[in-house]
Amino acid sequence: MLQTNLNVIAVGEPNLDVLSNGEKSSFFESLFSRIVEIHNEKQAETFAIQKI
């Protein structure tokens, strides 16, 4: 199961409506990709600790 806690600090008031569809797509793809990377890093750390 994928479970990751993220801390988000907003600077100003985020407004995704001002982005074009391509920019929105790129934003969400980048965000999802980073979440998966963080999850994989945490999984690797967990497995490394379990092997000790």
CSV table of N, CA and C in Angstrom, one decimal:
chain,number,residue,atom,x,y,z
A,1,MET,N,0.8,-1.2,0.0
A,1,MET,CA,0.0,0.0,0.0
A,1,MET,C,0.9,1.2,0.0
A,2,LEU,N,0.6,2.2,-0.8
A,2,LEU,CA,1.3,3.4,-0.9
A,2,LEU,C,0.8,4.4,0.1
A,3,GLN,N,1.6,4.8,1.1
A,3,GLN,CA,1.2,5.7,2.1
A,3,GLN,C,2.4,6.6,2.3
A,4,THR,N,2.3,7.9,2.0
A,4,THR,CA,3.4,8.8,2.2
A,4,THR,C,2.8,10.1,2.8
A,5,ASN,N,3.5,10.6,3.8
A,5,ASN,CA,3.1,11.9,4.4
A,5,ASN,C,4.0,13.0,3.8
A,6,LEU,N,3.4,14.1,3.4
A,6,LEU,CA,4.1,15.2,2.8
A,6,LEU,C,3.8,16.5,3.6
A,7,ASN,N,4.8,17.3,3.8
A,7,ASN,CA,4.6,18.6,4.3
A,7,ASN,C,4.6,19.6,3.2
A,8,VAL,N,3.6,20.4,3.0
A,8,VAL,CA,3.5,21.3,1.9
A,8,VAL,C,3.5,22.7,2.5
A,9,ILE,N,4.3,23.6,2.0
A,9,ILE,CA,4.4,25.0,2.5
A,9,ILE,C,4.0,25.8,1.3
A,10,ALA,N,2.8,26.5,1.4
A,10,ALA,CA,2.3,27.3,0.3
A,10,ALA,C,2.9,28.7,0.5
A,11,VAL,N,3.4,29.3,-0.6
A,11,VAL,CA,3.9,30.7,-0.6
A,11,VAL,C,2.9,31.4,-1.4
A,12,GLY,N,2.1,32.3,-0.8
A,12,GLY,CA,1.1,33.0,-1.5
A,12,GLY,C,-0.2,32.1,-1.6
A,13,GLU,N,-1.0,32.4,-2.5
A,13,GLU,CA,-2.3,31.7,-2.7
A,13,GLU,C,-2.2,30.9,-4.0
A,14,PRO,N,-2.0,29.6,-3.9
A,14,PRO,CA,-1.9,28.8,-5.1
A,14,PRO,C,-3.2,28.8,-6.0
A,15,ASN,N,-3.1,29.0,-7.3
A,15,ASN,CA,-4.2,29.0,-8.2
A,15,ASN,C,-3.9,28.3,-9.4
A,16,LEU,N,-4.3,27.0,-9.5
A,16,LEU,CA,-4.0,26.2,-10.7
A,16,LEU,C,-4.8,26.6,-11.9
A,17,ASP,N,-5.9,27.4,-11.7
A,17,ASP,CA,-6.7,27.8,-12.8
A,17,ASP,C,-6.0,28.8,-13.8
A,18,VAL,N,-4.9,29.4,-13.3
A,18,VAL,CA,-4.1,30.3,-14.2
A,18,VAL,C,-3.2,29.5,-15.1
A,19,LEU,N,-3.0,28.2,-14.9
A,19,LEU,CA,-2.1,27.4,-15.8
A,19,LEU,C,-2.9,26.9,-17.0
A,20,SER,N,-2.1,26.8,-18.1
A,20,SER,CA,-2.7,26.1,-19.3
A,20,SER,C,-2.9,24.6,-19.0
A,21,ASN,N,-3.7,24.0,-19.8
A,21,ASN,CA,-3.9,22.5,-19.6
A,21,ASN,C,-2.5,21.8,-19.7
A,22,GLY,N,-1.6,22.2,-20.6
A,22,GLY,CA,-0.3,21.5,-20.6
A,22,GLY,C,0.5,21.7,-19.4
A,23,GLU,N,0.4,22.9,-18.8
A,23,GLU,CA,1.1,23.2,-17.6
A,23,GLU,C,0.5,22.5,-16.4
A,24,LYS,N,-0.8,22.4,-16.4
A,24,LYS,CA,-1.4,21.6,-15.3
A,24,LYS,C,-1.0,20.1,-15.4
A,25,SER,N,-1.0,19.6,-16.6
A,25,SER,CA,-0.6,18.2,-16.8
A,25,SER,C,0.8,18.0,-16.3
A,26,SER,N,1.7,18.9,-16.7
A,26,SER,CA,3.1,18.8,-16.3
A,26,SER,C,3.2,18.9,-14.8
A,27,PHE,N,2.5,19.8,-14.2
A,27,PHE,CA,2.6,20.0,-12.8
A,27,PHE,C,2.2,18.7,-12.0
A,28,PHE,N,1.0,18.1,-12.4
A,28,PHE,CA,0.5,16.9,-11.7
A,28,PHE,C,1.4,15.7,-12.0
A,29,GLU,N,1.9,15.6,-13.2
A,29,GLU,CA,2.8,14.5,-13.6
A,29,GLU,C,4.1,14.6,-12.7
A,30,SER,N,4.6,15.8,-12.6
A,30,SER,CA,5.8,16.0,-11.8
A,30,SER,C,5.6,15.7,-10.3
A,31,LEU,N,4.4,16.2,-9.8
A,31,LEU,CA,4.1,15.9,-8.4
A,31,LEU,C,3.9,14.4,-8.2
A,32,PHE,N,3.2,13.7,-9.0
A,32,PHE,CA,3.0,12.3,-8.8
A,32,PHE,C,4.4,11.5,-8.9
A,33,SER,N,5.2,11.9,-9.9
A,33,SER,CA,6.5,11.3,-10.0
A,33,SER,C,7.3,11.5,-8.8
A,34,ARG,N,7.3,12.7,-8.2
A,34,ARG,CA,8.1,12.9,-7.0
A,34,ARG,C,7.5,12.1,-5.8
A,35,ILE,N,6.2,12.0,-5.7
A,35,ILE,CA,5.6,11.2,-4.6
A,35,ILE,C,6.1,9.7,-4.8
A,36,VAL,N,6.1,9.2,-6.0
A,36,VAL,CA,6.5,7.8,-6.2
A,36,VAL,C,8.0,7.7,-5.8
A,37,GLU,N,8.8,8.7,-6.2
A,37,GLU,CA,10.3,8.6,-5.8
A,37,GLU,C,10.4,8.6,-4.3
A,38,ILE,N,9.7,9.4,-3.6
A,38,ILE,CA,9.8,9.5,-2.1
A,38,ILE,C,9.4,8.1,-1.6
A,39,HIS,N,8.3,7.6,-2.1
A,39,HIS,CA,7.8,6.3,-1.6
A,39,HIS,C,8.9,5.2,-1.8
A,40,ASN,N,9.5,5.2,-3.0
A,40,ASN,CA,10.5,4.2,-3.3
A,40,ASN,C,11.7,4.3,-2.4
A,41,GLU,N,12.1,5.6,-2.1
A,41,GLU,CA,13.2,5.8,-1.2
A,41,GLU,C,12.9,5.3,0.2
A,42,LYS,N,11.6,5.6,0.7
A,42,LYS,CA,11.2,5.1,2.0
A,42,LYS,C,11.2,3.6,2.1
A,43,GLN,N,10.7,3.0,1.0
A,43,GLN,CA,10.6,1.5,0.9
A,43,GLN,C,12.0,0.9,1.0
A,44,ALA,N,13.0,1.5,0.3
A,44,ALA,CA,14.4,1.0,0.3
A,44,ALA,C,15.0,1.2,1.7
A,45,GLU,N,14.7,2.3,2.3
A,45,GLU,CA,15.2,2.5,3.7
A,45,GLU,C,14.6,1.4,4.6
A,46,THR,N,13.3,1.1,4.5
A,46,THR,CA,12.6,0.1,5.3
A,46,THR,C,13.2,-1.2,5.1
A,47,PHE,N,13.4,-1.6,3.9
A,47,PHE,CA,14.0,-2.9,3.6
A,47,PHE,C,15.5,-3.0,4.1
A,48,ALA,N,16.2,-1.9,4.0
A,48,ALA,CA,17.6,-1.9,4.5
A,48,ALA,C,17.6,-2.1,6.0
A,49,ILE,N,16.7,-1.5,6.7
A,49,ILE,CA,16.6,-1.6,8.1
A,49,ILE,C,16.2,-3.0,8.5
A,50,GLN,N,15.3,-3.6,7.8
A,50,GLN,CA,14.8,-5.0,8.1
A,50,GLN,C,15.9,-6.0,7.9
A,51,LYS,N,16.8,-5.7,7.0
A,51,LYS,CA,17.9,-6.7,6.7
A,51,LYS,C,18.9,-6.7,7.8
A,52,ILE,N,19.0,-5.6,8.6
A,52,ILE,CA,20.0,-5.5,9.7
A,52,ILE,C,19.7,-6.4,10.8
